[in-house]
Amino acid sequence: MNILAIETSCDDTCAAVLNDDRILSNVVSSQTNLHKKWGGVVPDIAKRAHQKRIEPVIMEALSKGFNLPKSLFDKRDLKTMMAKIDVIAVTKGPGLAIALSVGVNKAKELAIKYNKKLVAVNHVEGHIMANWAKNSKGLPERNIELPALAMTVSGGHTKLIVIKSPPNPLFDERGGMASFEYQVVGETLDDAAGEALDKAAKLMGFGYPGGPIIEKLAESGDINFLELPRPMADKKILDYSFSGLKTSFYYKIKDWPKEMVIEKANDLAASYQNAVFDMLLRKFKLAAEKYEPKTLLASGGVMANKELRKRIRKLAKELKLPVYMPNKKILDTDNAGMIGVAGYFMALKEEWADPETLDRDPRMNFNLPPAPSLTRRGV
Ligand code: KG4
Ligand code: ZN
């Protein structure tokens, strides 16, 4: 099955081509430079950039995916390339409404014009499915045993999700699990972890996105320089809260002269990053102890951070559990490859969307009811 996947939920215009769960091309056109000077994503700028870039990005993904010569980079040849596609997968939500619309409308237009099947993918499920992604050679081959506990950490969401096999699991032709049941067991009550890092970088007067900037600065900083709170850490709650941490950070440095912030930037970044990661790790551990998964998974933009990856590997060792994370940076941050993998599993289940009526859903959630024996909050 050949899939064209499209993702425009935030500030990256993305398209990918897959053969089943194997990613053949994964094109990301980042808008970071456009949003940088505003210190965050400006929805209207994102929308216009998506509109301008979506077609060239799709063309590039198609020609790279099918190894077609550059001469086929022409709009007139879209028909030839679309003939090879069976299914179009697109991010329906959650995300910025006006950004999502660009991808959804393009997917609908192509599905109708070229008579293709369409699947509407949840962006967070895409981040989880990045753990199942394979390259064109079918690697890595991972035997991810369920139930698994997945942590997704990005700029828009921070969630702990238990992934189980449903009562009647579906397997693909190679015998791999192709249907999953999700239960959100913890999530942030305010800011996402990536957002917390972005905001701290902004408070210090640094650019956007803040996560990679803080990572670099923190490498040579002292984690004990600043004493910061760990909101909700001691209560046996699986939800996260990051806004108190950001506020505390703000009050600690608000009267500092700019030069002092610059001078102490490494220590400030290290203390702050350490507090964010501490909170992520504590809840991940708590959830693992409560739900006793066979596997740990971690994905989302913040997982591009080397220190966080190291700490998660250490936790998995301590818990004696296998851990998987996307094996390429491009699969951590927003990309269409992960949307294609989630779309592949949906296509196997024939969960088709109607190209005439599909609409974006900026607040899209996992709509599985929690199992009666498990409460959302309080262990
Ligand atoms: O998954 P993603 O690309 O987009 C969303 O779905 O939000 O995640 C973007 C977030 C941003 O907050 C960014 O600062 C953070 O991921 N991020 C990082 C790193 N790279 C990106 N955070 C920490 N360390 C990094 N190396
Ligand atoms: Zn994302």
mmCIF file of C-alpha atoms and ligand atoms in Angstrom:
data_model
loop_
_atom_site.group_PDB
_atom_site.id
_atom_site.type_symbol
_atom_site.label_atom_id
_atom_site.label_comp_id
_atom_site.label_asym_id
_atom_site.label_seq_id
_atom_site.Cartn_x
_atom_site.Cartn_y
_atom_site.Cartn_z
ATOM 1 C CA MET A 1 0.000 0.000 0.000
ATOM 2 C CA ASN A 2 1.468 3.381 -1.015
ATOM 3 C CA ILE A 3 0.547 6.317 1.197
ATOM 4 C CA LEU A 4 0.911 10.058 0.734
ATOM 5 C CA ALA A 5 0.905 11.703 4.176
ATOM 6 C CA ILE A 6 0.359 15.395 4.894
ATOM 7 C CA GLU A 7 0.963 17.262 8.182
ATOM 8 C CA THR A 8 0.367 21.002 8.797
ATOM 9 C CA SER A 9 -0.766 21.166 12.438
ATOM 10 C CA CYS A 10 1.704 23.819 13.581
ATOM 11 C CA ASP A 11 4.653 25.546 11.918
ATOM 12 C CA ASP A 12 6.136 22.818 9.722
ATOM 13 C CA THR A 13 4.780 22.045 6.273
ATOM 14 C CA CYS A 14 5.292 18.293 5.876
ATOM 15 C CA ALA A 15 4.634 15.559 3.325
ATOM 16 C CA ALA A 16 5.855 11.970 3.155
ATOM 17 C CA VAL A 17 5.507 8.910 0.959
ATOM 18 C CA LEU A 18 5.319 5.472 2.532
ATOM 19 C CA ASN A 19 5.038 1.908 1.402
ATOM 20 C CA ASP A 20 3.042 0.392 4.270
ATOM 21 C CA ASP A 21 4.938 1.418 7.432
ATOM 22 C CA ARG A 22 8.173 2.052 5.500
ATOM 23 C CA ILE A 23 8.971 5.711 4.992
ATOM 24 C CA LEU A 24 10.307 6.340 1.463
ATOM 25 C CA SER A 25 10.523 10.121 1.764
ATOM 26 C CA ASN A 26 9.862 12.546 4.614
ATOM 27 C CA VAL A 27 9.987 16.222 3.657
ATOM 28 C CA VAL A 28 9.765 18.971 6.283
ATOM 29 C CA SER A 29 9.697 22.634 5.340
ATOM 30 C CA SER A 30 10.323 24.445 8.615
ATOM 31 C CA GLN A 31 8.896 27.912 9.207
ATOM 32 C CA THR A 32 11.114 28.643 12.221
ATOM 33 C CA ASN A 33 12.741 31.617 10.502
ATOM 34 C CA LEU A 34 9.376 33.265 9.897
ATOM 35 C CA HIS A 35 8.204 32.938 13.518
ATOM 36 C CA LYS A 36 11.528 33.497 15.277
ATOM 37 C CA LYS A 37 11.263 37.251 15.634
ATOM 38 C CA TRP A 38 7.834 36.941 17.279
ATOM 39 C CA GLY A 39 9.132 34.461 19.870
ATOM 40 C CA GLY A 40 6.492 31.871 18.993
ATOM 41 C CA VAL A 41 4.212 30.598 16.246
ATOM 42 C CA VAL A 42 1.952 33.265 14.706
ATOM 43 C CA PRO A 43 -1.099 31.391 13.334
ATOM 44 C CA ASP A 44 -1.742 33.687 10.391
ATOM 45 C CA ILE A 45 1.876 33.613 9.247
ATOM 46 C CA ALA A 46 1.829 29.802 9.592
ATOM 47 C CA LYS A 47 -1.310 29.535 7.476
ATOM 48 C CA ARG A 48 0.081 31.648 4.657
ATOM 49 C CA ALA A 49 3.391 29.802 4.670
ATOM 50 C CA HIS A 50 1.593 26.427 4.576
ATOM 51 C CA GLN A 51 -0.514 27.599 1.629
ATOM 52 C CA LYS A 52 2.572 28.692 -0.274
ATOM 53 C CA ARG A 53 4.621 25.581 0.497
ATOM 54 C CA ILE A 54 2.161 22.694 0.584
ATOM 55 C CA GLU A 55 2.241 21.911 -3.133
ATOM 56 C CA PRO A 56 6.023 22.041 -3.633
ATOM 57 C CA VAL A 57 6.491 19.982 -0.464
ATOM 58 C CA ILE A 58 4.053 17.309 -1.696
ATOM 59 C CA MET A 59 5.752 17.270 -5.117
ATOM 60 C CA GLU A 60 9.155 16.875 -3.485
ATOM 61 C CA ALA A 61 7.922 14.030 -1.249
ATOM 62 C CA LEU A 62 6.384 12.228 -4.230
ATOM 63 C CA SER A 63 9.418 12.544 -6.484
ATOM 64 C CA LYS A 64 11.864 11.588 -3.720
ATOM 65 C CA GLY A 65 9.654 8.748 -2.540
ATOM 66 C CA PHE A 66 9.394 7.184 -5.987
ATOM 67 C CA ASN A 67 12.935 8.109 -7.077
ATOM 68 C CA LEU A 68 11.642 10.086 -9.998
ATOM 69 C CA PRO A 69 13.934 12.443 -11.905
ATOM 70 C CA LYS A 70 13.941 16.136 -11.011
ATOM 71 C CA SER A 71 12.203 16.873 -14.323
ATOM 72 C CA LEU A 72 9.072 15.399 -12.812
ATOM 73 C CA PHE A 73 9.119 18.199 -10.246
ATOM 74 C CA ASP A 74 6.504 19.833 -12.418
ATOM 75 C CA LYS A 75 2.880 20.326 -11.378
ATOM 76 C CA ARG A 76 1.749 18.834 -14.689
ATOM 77 C CA ASP A 77 3.275 15.515 -13.668
ATOM 78 C CA LEU A 78 1.407 15.290 -10.383
ATOM 79 C CA LYS A 79 -1.060 12.984 -12.099
ATOM 80 C CA THR A 80 1.665 10.465 -12.989
ATOM 81 C CA MET A 81 2.924 10.386 -9.412
ATOM 82 C CA MET A 82 -0.503 10.326 -7.783
ATOM 83 C CA ALA A 83 -1.339 7.257 -9.882
ATOM 84 C CA LYS A 84 1.075 5.302 -7.667
ATOM 85 C CA ILE A 85 -0.640 6.380 -4.424
ATOM 86 C CA ASP A 86 -3.383 4.252 -2.823
ATOM 87 C CA VAL A 87 -4.205 6.200 0.341
ATOM 88 C CA ILE A 88 -3.863 9.803 1.500
ATOM 89 C CA ALA A 89 -3.303 10.314 5.250
ATOM 90 C CA VAL A 90 -3.705 13.762 6.776
ATOM 91 C CA THR A 91 -3.482 15.273 10.267
ATOM 92 C CA LYS A 92 -7.007 16.214 11.381
ATOM 93 C CA GLY A 93 -5.996 17.583 14.833
ATOM 94 C CA PRO A 94 -5.092 18.625 17.446
ATOM 95 C CA GLY A 95 -3.293 21.775 16.377
ATOM 96 C CA LEU A 96 -3.764 25.296 15.066
ATOM 97 C CA ALA A 97 -7.111 25.444 13.275
ATOM 98 C CA ILE A 98 -6.049 27.621 10.364
ATOM 99 C CA ALA A 99 -2.853 25.640 9.873
ATOM 100 C CA LEU A 100 -4.618 22.265 9.987
ATOM 101 C CA SER A 101 -7.140 23.478 7.395
ATOM 102 C CA VAL A 102 -4.430 23.904 4.767
ATOM 103 C CA GLY A 103 -3.367 20.239 4.973
ATOM 104 C CA VAL A 104 -6.899 18.892 5.320
ATOM 105 C CA ASN A 105 -8.155 20.896 2.342
ATOM 106 C CA LYS A 106 -5.225 19.809 0.164
ATOM 107 C CA ALA A 107 -5.754 16.154 1.147
ATOM 108 C CA LYS A 108 -9.469 16.380 0.333
ATOM 109 C CA GLU A 109 -8.762 18.081 -2.995
ATOM 110 C CA LEU A 110 -6.260 15.380 -4.017
ATOM 111 C CA ALA A 111 -8.475 12.533 -2.771
ATOM 112 C CA ILE A 112 -11.412 13.780 -4.828
ATOM 113 C CA LYS A 113 -9.410 14.696 -7.929
ATOM 114 C CA TYR A 114 -7.462 11.431 -8.084
ATOM 115 C CA ASN A 115 -10.117 9.201 -6.491
ATOM 116 C CA LYS A 116 -8.033 8.073 -3.494
ATOM 117 C CA LYS A 117 -8.985 6.685 -0.103
ATOM 118 C CA LEU A 118 -8.514 9.132 2.762
ATOM 119 C CA VAL A 119 -7.652 8.639 6.451
ATOM 120 C CA ALA A 120 -7.763 11.389 9.105
ATOM 121 C CA VAL A 121 -4.991 11.013 11.681
ATOM 122 C CA ASN A 122 -4.667 12.281 15.258
ATOM 123 C CA HIS A 123 -1.359 14.187 15.548
ATOM 124 C CA VAL A 124 -0.556 12.752 19.002
ATOM 125 C CA GLU A 125 -1.197 9.221 17.710
ATOM 126 C CA GLY A 126 1.246 10.106 14.927
ATOM 127 C CA HIS A 127 3.916 10.958 17.525
ATOM 128 C CA ILE A 128 3.301 7.595 19.236
ATOM 129 C CA MET A 129 3.399 5.723 15.928
ATOM 130 C CA ALA A 130 6.792 7.278 15.143
ATOM 131 C CA ASN A 131 8.082 4.421 17.306
ATOM 132 C CA TRP A 132 6.796 1.930 14.709
ATOM 133 C CA ALA A 133 8.275 3.793 11.715
ATOM 134 C CA LYS A 134 10.672 1.947 9.427
ATOM 135 C CA ASN A 135 13.032 3.209 6.747
ATOM 136 C CA SER A 136 12.823 2.137 3.106
ATOM 137 C CA LYS A 137 14.743 -1.061 3.942
ATOM 138 C CA GLY A 138 12.239 -2.010 6.637
ATOM 139 C CA LEU A 139 14.522 -1.091 9.549
ATOM 140 C CA PRO A 140 14.546 -0.931 12.521
ATOM 141 C CA GLU A 141 12.627 -4.130 13.129
ATOM 142 C CA ARG A 142 11.134 -3.619 16.566
ATOM 143 C CA ASN A 143 9.069 -6.121 18.422
ATOM 144 C CA ILE A 144 7.162 -3.686 20.610
ATOM 145 C CA GLU A 145 5.389 -5.762 23.219
ATOM 146 C CA LEU A 146 2.053 -4.492 24.518
ATOM 147 C CA PRO A 147 0.835 -3.167 26.863
ATOM 148 C CA ALA A 148 3.215 -0.274 26.404
ATOM 149 C CA LEU A 149 3.415 3.017 28.253
ATOM 150 C CA ALA A 150 4.031 5.921 25.887
ATOM 151 C CA MET A 151 5.068 9.419 26.864
ATOM 152 C CA THR A 152 4.596 12.068 24.180
ATOM 153 C CA VAL A 153 6.367 15.348 24.849
ATOM 154 C CA SER A 154 6.229 18.223 22.438
ATOM 155 C CA GLY A 155 5.433 21.908 22.194
ATOM 156 C CA GLY A 156 1.693 21.308 22.147
ATOM 157 C CA HIS A 157 1.139 18.253 24.351
ATOM 158 C CA THR A 158 2.557 16.179 27.158
ATOM 159 C CA LYS A 159 0.736 12.917 27.708
ATOM 160 C CA LEU A 160 1.135 9.502 29.251
ATOM 161 C CA ILE A 161 -0.755 6.878 27.288
ATOM 162 C CA VAL A 162 -1.206 3.181 27.912
ATOM 163 C CA ILE A 163 -1.322 1.253 24.629
ATOM 164 C CA LYS A 164 -3.020 -2.132 24.731
ATOM 165 C CA SER A 165 -3.995 -4.637 22.108
ATOM 166 C CA PRO A 166 -7.762 -4.612 21.592
ATOM 167 C CA PRO A 167 -9.910 -7.704 22.365
ATOM 168 C CA ASN A 168 -9.752 -8.731 18.689
ATOM 169 C CA PRO A 169 -6.391 -7.509 17.492
ATOM 170 C CA LEU A 170 -5.728 -7.020 13.813
ATOM 171 C CA PHE A 171 -2.415 -8.136 12.323
ATOM 172 C CA ASP A 172 -0.881 -6.993 9.067
ATOM 173 C CA GLU A 173 0.267 -9.481 6.432
ATOM 174 C CA ARG A 174 3.686 -9.755 8.062
ATOM 175 C CA GLY A 175 2.066 -10.701 11.357
ATOM 176 C CA GLY A 176 2.705 -7.344 13.043
ATOM 177 C CA MET A 177 0.176 -5.794 15.402
ATOM 178 C CA ALA A 178 -2.017 -3.418 13.414
ATOM 179 C CA SER A 179 -4.616 -2.268 15.917
ATOM 180 C CA PHE A 180 -4.168 -0.509 19.221
ATOM 181 C CA GLU A 181 -6.297 0.647 22.112
ATOM 182 C CA TYR A 182 -5.268 3.853 23.866
ATOM 183 C CA GLN A 183 -5.914 5.137 27.341
ATOM 184 C CA VAL A 184 -4.664 8.558 28.375
ATOM 185 C CA VAL A 185 -3.552 8.088 32.002
ATOM 186 C CA GLY A 186 -1.888 11.457 32.575
ATOM 187 C CA GLU A 187 -1.409 14.765 30.809
ATOM 188 C CA THR A 188 -0.406 18.341 31.399
ATOM 189 C CA LEU A 189 -2.995 20.516 33.086
ATOM 190 C CA ASP A 190 -1.514 23.688 31.625
ATOM 191 C CA ASP A 191 1.619 24.145 29.475
ATOM 192 C CA ALA A 192 3.280 21.359 27.501
ATOM 193 C CA ALA A 193 6.884 20.466 28.370
ATOM 194 C CA GLY A 194 8.234 21.919 25.108
ATOM 195 C CA GLU A 195 6.175 25.065 25.640
ATOM 196 C CA ALA A 196 7.700 25.399 29.127
ATOM 197 C CA LEU A 197 11.197 25.248 27.592
ATOM 198 C CA ASP A 198 10.222 27.693 24.833
ATOM 199 C CA LYS A 199 8.840 30.179 27.368
ATOM 200 C CA ALA A 200 11.935 30.030 29.592
ATOM 201 C CA ALA A 201 14.176 30.716 26.587
ATOM 202 C CA LYS A 202 11.985 33.691 25.719
ATOM 203 C CA LEU A 203 12.169 35.003 29.307
ATOM 204 C CA MET A 204 15.951 34.886 29.082
ATOM 205 C CA GLY A 205 15.768 36.834 25.835
ATOM 206 C CA PHE A 206 16.716 33.942 23.549
ATOM 207 C CA GLY A 207 15.038 32.817 20.343
ATOM 208 C CA TYR A 208 12.465 30.279 19.253
ATOM 209 C CA PRO A 209 12.119 27.316 19.508
ATOM 210 C CA GLY A 210 13.653 27.390 22.970
ATOM 211 C CA GLY A 211 14.097 23.641 23.553
ATOM 212 C CA PRO A 212 17.249 23.208 21.428
ATOM 213 C CA ILE A 213 18.691 26.536 22.709
ATOM 214 C CA ILE A 214 18.199 25.501 26.343
ATOM 215 C CA GLU A 215 19.701 22.085 25.555
ATOM 216 C CA LYS A 216 22.887 23.663 24.195
ATOM 217 C CA LEU A 217 23.234 26.138 27.079
ATOM 218 C CA ALA A 218 22.488 23.478 29.706
ATOM 219 C CA GLU A 219 25.347 21.248 28.534
ATOM 220 C CA SER A 220 27.865 23.260 30.539
ATOM 221 C CA GLY A 221 25.573 24.570 33.294
ATOM 222 C CA ASP A 222 25.029 23.706 36.941
ATOM 223 C CA ILE A 223 21.658 22.033 37.595
ATOM 224 C CA ASN A 224 21.765 23.126 41.246
ATOM 225 C CA PHE A 225 22.312 26.812 40.516
ATOM 226 C CA LEU A 226 18.683 27.795 40.913
ATOM 227 C CA GLU A 227 16.200 26.175 43.252
ATOM 228 C CA LEU A 228 12.974 25.598 41.352
ATOM 229 C CA PRO A 229 9.713 23.953 42.391
ATOM 230 C CA ARG A 230 8.454 20.574 41.167
ATOM 231 C CA PRO A 231 4.695 21.238 40.980
ATOM 232 C CA MET A 232 2.520 18.257 41.917
ATOM 233 C CA ALA A 233 5.593 16.091 42.284
ATOM 234 C CA ASP A 234 4.904 14.597 45.651
ATOM 235 C CA LYS A 235 1.242 13.886 45.200
ATOM 236 C CA LYS A 236 0.524 10.565 43.591
ATOM 237 C CA ILE A 237 -0.937 12.154 40.510
ATOM 238 C CA LEU A 238 -0.073 11.247 36.943
ATOM 239 C CA ASP A 239 -0.885 14.655 35.479
ATOM 240 C CA TYR A 240 1.771 17.270 34.877
ATOM 241 C CA SER A 241 1.833 20.998 35.548
ATOM 242 C CA PHE A 242 4.535 23.260 34.142
ATOM 243 C CA SER A 243 3.115 26.776 34.437
ATOM 244 C CA GLY A 244 4.107 27.184 38.116
ATOM 245 C CA LEU A 245 7.669 26.312 37.223
ATOM 246 C CA LYS A 246 7.749 28.949 34.513
ATOM 247 C CA THR A 247 6.250 31.564 36.883
ATOM 248 C CA SER A 248 8.773 30.757 39.584
ATOM 249 C CA PHE A 249 11.600 31.064 37.035
ATOM 250 C CA TYR A 250 10.191 34.413 35.915
ATOM 251 C CA TYR A 251 10.113 35.821 39.468
ATOM 252 C CA LYS A 252 13.625 34.602 40.203
ATOM 253 C CA ILE A 253 15.198 36.428 37.259
ATOM 254 C CA LYS A 254 12.828 39.331 36.631
ATOM 255 C CA ASP A 255 14.974 41.926 38.418
ATOM 256 C CA TRP A 256 18.259 40.667 37.102
ATOM 257 C CA PRO A 257 20.129 42.951 34.702
ATOM 258 C CA LYS A 258 20.296 41.540 31.202
ATOM 259 C CA GLU A 259 24.074 41.033 31.410
ATOM 260 C CA MET A 260 23.696 38.848 34.467
ATOM 261 C CA VAL A 261 21.104 36.661 32.702
ATOM 262 C CA ILE A 262 23.523 36.265 29.806
ATOM 263 C CA GLU A 263 26.443 35.561 32.119
ATOM 264 C CA LYS A 264 24.532 32.909 34.039
ATOM 265 C CA ALA A 265 22.587 31.574 31.029
ATOM 266 C CA ASN A 266 24.211 28.123 31.176
ATOM 267 C CA ASP A 267 23.378 27.612 34.845
ATOM 268 C CA LEU A 268 19.861 29.020 34.435
ATOM 269 C CA ALA A 269 19.166 26.755 31.461
ATOM 270 C CA ALA A 270 20.602 23.700 33.227
ATOM 271 C CA SER A 271 18.532 24.268 36.394
ATOM 272 C CA TYR A 272 15.351 24.896 34.449
ATOM 273 C CA GLN A 273 15.782 22.009 32.001
ATOM 274 C CA ASN A 274 16.576 19.715 34.902
ATOM 275 C CA ALA A 275 13.346 20.720 36.687
ATOM 276 C CA VAL A 276 11.261 20.053 33.541
ATOM 277 C CA PHE A 277 12.910 16.664 32.972
ATOM 278 C CA ASP A 278 12.601 15.713 36.646
ATOM 279 C CA MET A 279 8.849 16.197 36.411
ATOM 280 C CA LEU A 280 8.613 14.246 33.152
ATOM 281 C CA LEU A 281 10.631 11.368 34.589
ATOM 282 C CA ARG A 282 8.803 11.200 37.931
ATOM 283 C CA LYS A 283 5.377 10.813 36.334
ATOM 284 C CA PHE A 284 6.695 8.387 33.723
ATOM 285 C CA LYS A 285 8.082 6.228 36.514
ATOM 286 C CA LEU A 286 4.931 6.514 38.611
ATOM 287 C CA ALA A 287 2.751 5.507 35.651
ATOM 288 C CA ALA A 288 5.055 2.572 34.835
ATOM 289 C CA GLU A 289 4.800 1.331 38.422
ATOM 290 C CA LYS A 290 1.027 1.647 38.353
ATOM 291 C CA TYR A 291 0.242 0.172 34.923
ATOM 292 C CA GLU A 292 3.097 -2.345 34.704
ATOM 293 C CA PRO A 293 3.714 -2.102 30.952
ATOM 294 C CA LYS A 294 5.975 -4.508 29.051
ATOM 295 C CA THR A 295 7.540 -1.666 27.075
ATOM 296 C CA LEU A 296 8.264 2.043 27.461
ATOM 297 C CA LEU A 297 7.945 4.430 24.517
ATOM 298 C CA ALA A 298 8.888 8.101 24.354
ATOM 299 C CA SER A 299 8.421 10.488 21.431
ATOM 300 C CA GLY A 300 7.611 14.074 20.420
ATOM 301 C CA GLY A 301 9.766 17.114 19.700
ATOM 302 C CA VAL A 302 11.352 17.339 23.165
ATOM 303 C CA MET A 303 12.673 13.781 22.741
ATOM 304 C CA ALA A 304 15.234 15.261 20.332
ATOM 305 C CA ASN A 305 17.010 16.269 23.556
ATOM 306 C CA LYS A 306 20.050 14.047 24.228
ATOM 307 C CA GLU A 307 19.995 14.542 28.001
ATOM 308 C CA LEU A 308 16.317 13.520 28.193
ATOM 309 C CA ARG A 309 16.962 10.437 26.047
ATOM 310 C CA LYS A 310 19.813 9.476 28.353
ATOM 311 C CA ARG A 311 17.685 9.896 31.466
ATOM 312 C CA ILE A 312 14.844 7.867 29.965
ATOM 313 C CA ARG A 313 17.229 5.030 29.076
ATOM 314 C CA LYS A 314 18.489 5.100 32.657
ATOM 315 C CA LEU A 315 14.936 4.933 33.998
ATOM 316 C CA ALA A 316 14.108 1.985 31.725
ATOM 317 C CA LYS A 317 17.186 0.168 33.003
ATOM 318 C CA GLU A 318 16.132 0.814 36.575
ATOM 319 C CA LEU A 319 12.629 -0.497 35.806
ATOM 320 C CA LYS A 320 14.096 -3.405 33.799
ATOM 321 C CA LEU A 321 11.950 -2.556 30.793
ATOM 322 C CA PRO A 322 12.808 -2.227 27.109
ATOM 323 C CA VAL A 323 12.506 1.346 25.856
ATOM 324 C CA TYR A 324 12.034 2.627 22.323
ATOM 325 C CA MET A 325 12.300 6.139 20.989
ATOM 326 C CA PRO A 326 12.299 7.326 17.370
ATOM 327 C CA ASN A 327 15.757 6.623 15.977
ATOM 328 C CA LYS A 328 16.012 9.805 13.917
ATOM 329 C CA LYS A 329 15.585 13.433 14.909
ATOM 330 C CA ILE A 330 13.175 14.019 12.035
ATOM 331 C CA LEU A 331 10.832 11.440 13.598
ATOM 332 C CA ASP A 332 10.885 13.237 16.982
ATOM 333 C CA THR A 333 9.761 16.650 15.789
ATOM 334 C CA ASP A 334 6.712 17.201 13.593
ATOM 335 C CA ASN A 335 6.846 15.267 10.324
ATOM 336 C CA ALA A 336 4.454 13.544 7.932
ATOM 337 C CA GLY A 337 6.230 10.165 8.082
ATOM 338 C CA MET A 338 4.730 9.474 11.513
ATOM 339 C CA ILE A 339 1.296 10.536 10.230
ATOM 340 C CA GLY A 340 1.719 8.049 7.386
ATOM 341 C CA VAL A 341 2.547 5.200 9.800
ATOM 342 C CA ALA A 342 -0.575 5.949 11.883
ATOM 343 C CA GLY A 343 -2.505 6.264 8.606
ATOM 344 C CA TYR A 344 -1.248 2.859 7.464
ATOM 345 C CA PHE A 345 -2.697 1.158 10.541
ATOM 346 C CA MET A 346 -5.984 3.035 10.072
ATOM 347 C CA ALA A 347 -6.120 2.003 6.418
ATOM 348 C CA LEU A 348 -5.655 -1.661 7.383
ATOM 349 C CA LYS A 349 -8.708 -1.248 9.608
ATOM 350 C CA GLU A 350 -10.483 0.569 6.744
ATOM 351 C CA GLU A 351 -11.167 3.601 8.906
ATOM 352 C CA TRP A 352 -11.846 5.846 5.939
ATOM 353 C CA ALA A 353 -12.714 9.529 6.101
ATOM 354 C CA ASP A 354 -15.168 11.097 3.674
ATOM 355 C CA PRO A 355 -13.260 13.504 1.388
ATOM 356 C CA GLU A 356 -16.414 15.570 0.858
ATOM 357 C CA THR A 357 -17.096 16.242 4.536
ATOM 358 C CA LEU A 358 -13.807 15.860 6.442
ATOM 359 C CA ASP A 359 -13.055 18.847 8.681
ATOM 360 C CA ARG A 360 -10.066 19.709 10.883
ATOM 361 C CA ASP A 361 -10.487 19.258 14.623
ATOM 362 C CA PRO A 362 -8.130 21.625 16.516
ATOM 363 C CA ARG A 363 -9.017 20.043 19.884
ATOM 364 C CA MET A 364 -9.083 16.441 18.699
ATOM 365 C CA ASN A 365 -8.650 13.993 21.537
ATOM 366 C CA PHE A 366 -8.331 10.270 21.990
ATOM 367 C CA ASN A 367 -11.978 9.343 22.317
ATOM 368 C CA LEU A 368 -11.632 6.035 24.054
ATOM 369 C CA PRO A 369 -13.506 5.846 27.353
ATOM 370 C CA PRO A 370 -11.281 5.009 30.330
ATOM 371 C CA ALA A 371 -11.537 1.436 31.564
ATOM 372 C CA PRO A 372 -13.823 1.327 34.639
ATOM 373 C CA SER A 373 -11.163 -0.034 36.971
ATOM 374 C CA LEU A 374 -8.715 2.749 36.198
ATOM 375 C CA THR A 375 -9.168 6.301 37.394
ATOM 376 C CA ARG A 376 -7.668 9.208 35.478
ATOM 377 C CA ARG A 377 -6.278 10.945 38.552
ATOM 378 C CA GLY A 378 -4.944 9.814 41.876
ATOM 379 C CA VAL A 379 -3.167 6.504 42.137
HETATM 380 O O1 KG4 B 1 6.683 17.723 18.174
HETATM 381 P P1 KG4 B 1 7.045 19.110 17.850
HETATM 382 O O2 KG4 B 1 7.937 19.346 16.657
HETATM 383 O O3 KG4 B 1 5.796 20.000 17.634
HETATM 384 C C1 KG4 B 1 4.617 19.921 18.412
HETATM 385 O O4 KG4 B 1 3.793 19.011 18.166
HETATM 386 O O5 KG4 B 1 4.512 20.781 19.309
HETATM 387 O O6 KG4 B 1 7.738 19.726 19.165
HETATM 388 C C2 KG4 B 1 8.225 21.015 19.202
HETATM 389 C C3 KG4 B 1 8.784 21.268 20.596
HETATM 390 C C4 KG4 B 1 9.203 22.708 20.847
HETATM 391 O O7 KG4 B 1 8.679 23.138 22.083
HETATM 392 C C5 KG4 B 1 10.719 22.625 20.897
HETATM 393 O O8 KG4 B 1 11.314 23.595 21.748
HETATM 394 C C6 KG4 B 1 10.933 21.225 21.418
HETATM 395 O O9 KG4 B 1 9.943 20.443 20.814
HETATM 396 N N1 KG4 B 1 12.263 20.708 21.071
HETATM 397 C C7 KG4 B 1 13.212 20.416 21.981
HETATM 398 C C8 KG4 B 1 14.369 20.018 21.252
HETATM 399 N N2 KG4 B 1 14.057 20.068 19.922
HETATM 400 C C9 KG4 B 1 12.766 20.503 19.832
HETATM 401 N N3 KG4 B 1 13.197 20.464 23.316
HETATM 402 C C10 KG4 B 1 14.327 20.122 23.962
HETATM 403 N N4 KG4 B 1 15.458 19.736 23.340
HETATM 404 C C11 KG4 B 1 15.523 19.672 21.992
HETATM 405 N N5 KG4 B 1 16.660 19.288 21.389
HETATM 406 ZN ZN ZN B 2 3.905 17.429 17.332
#
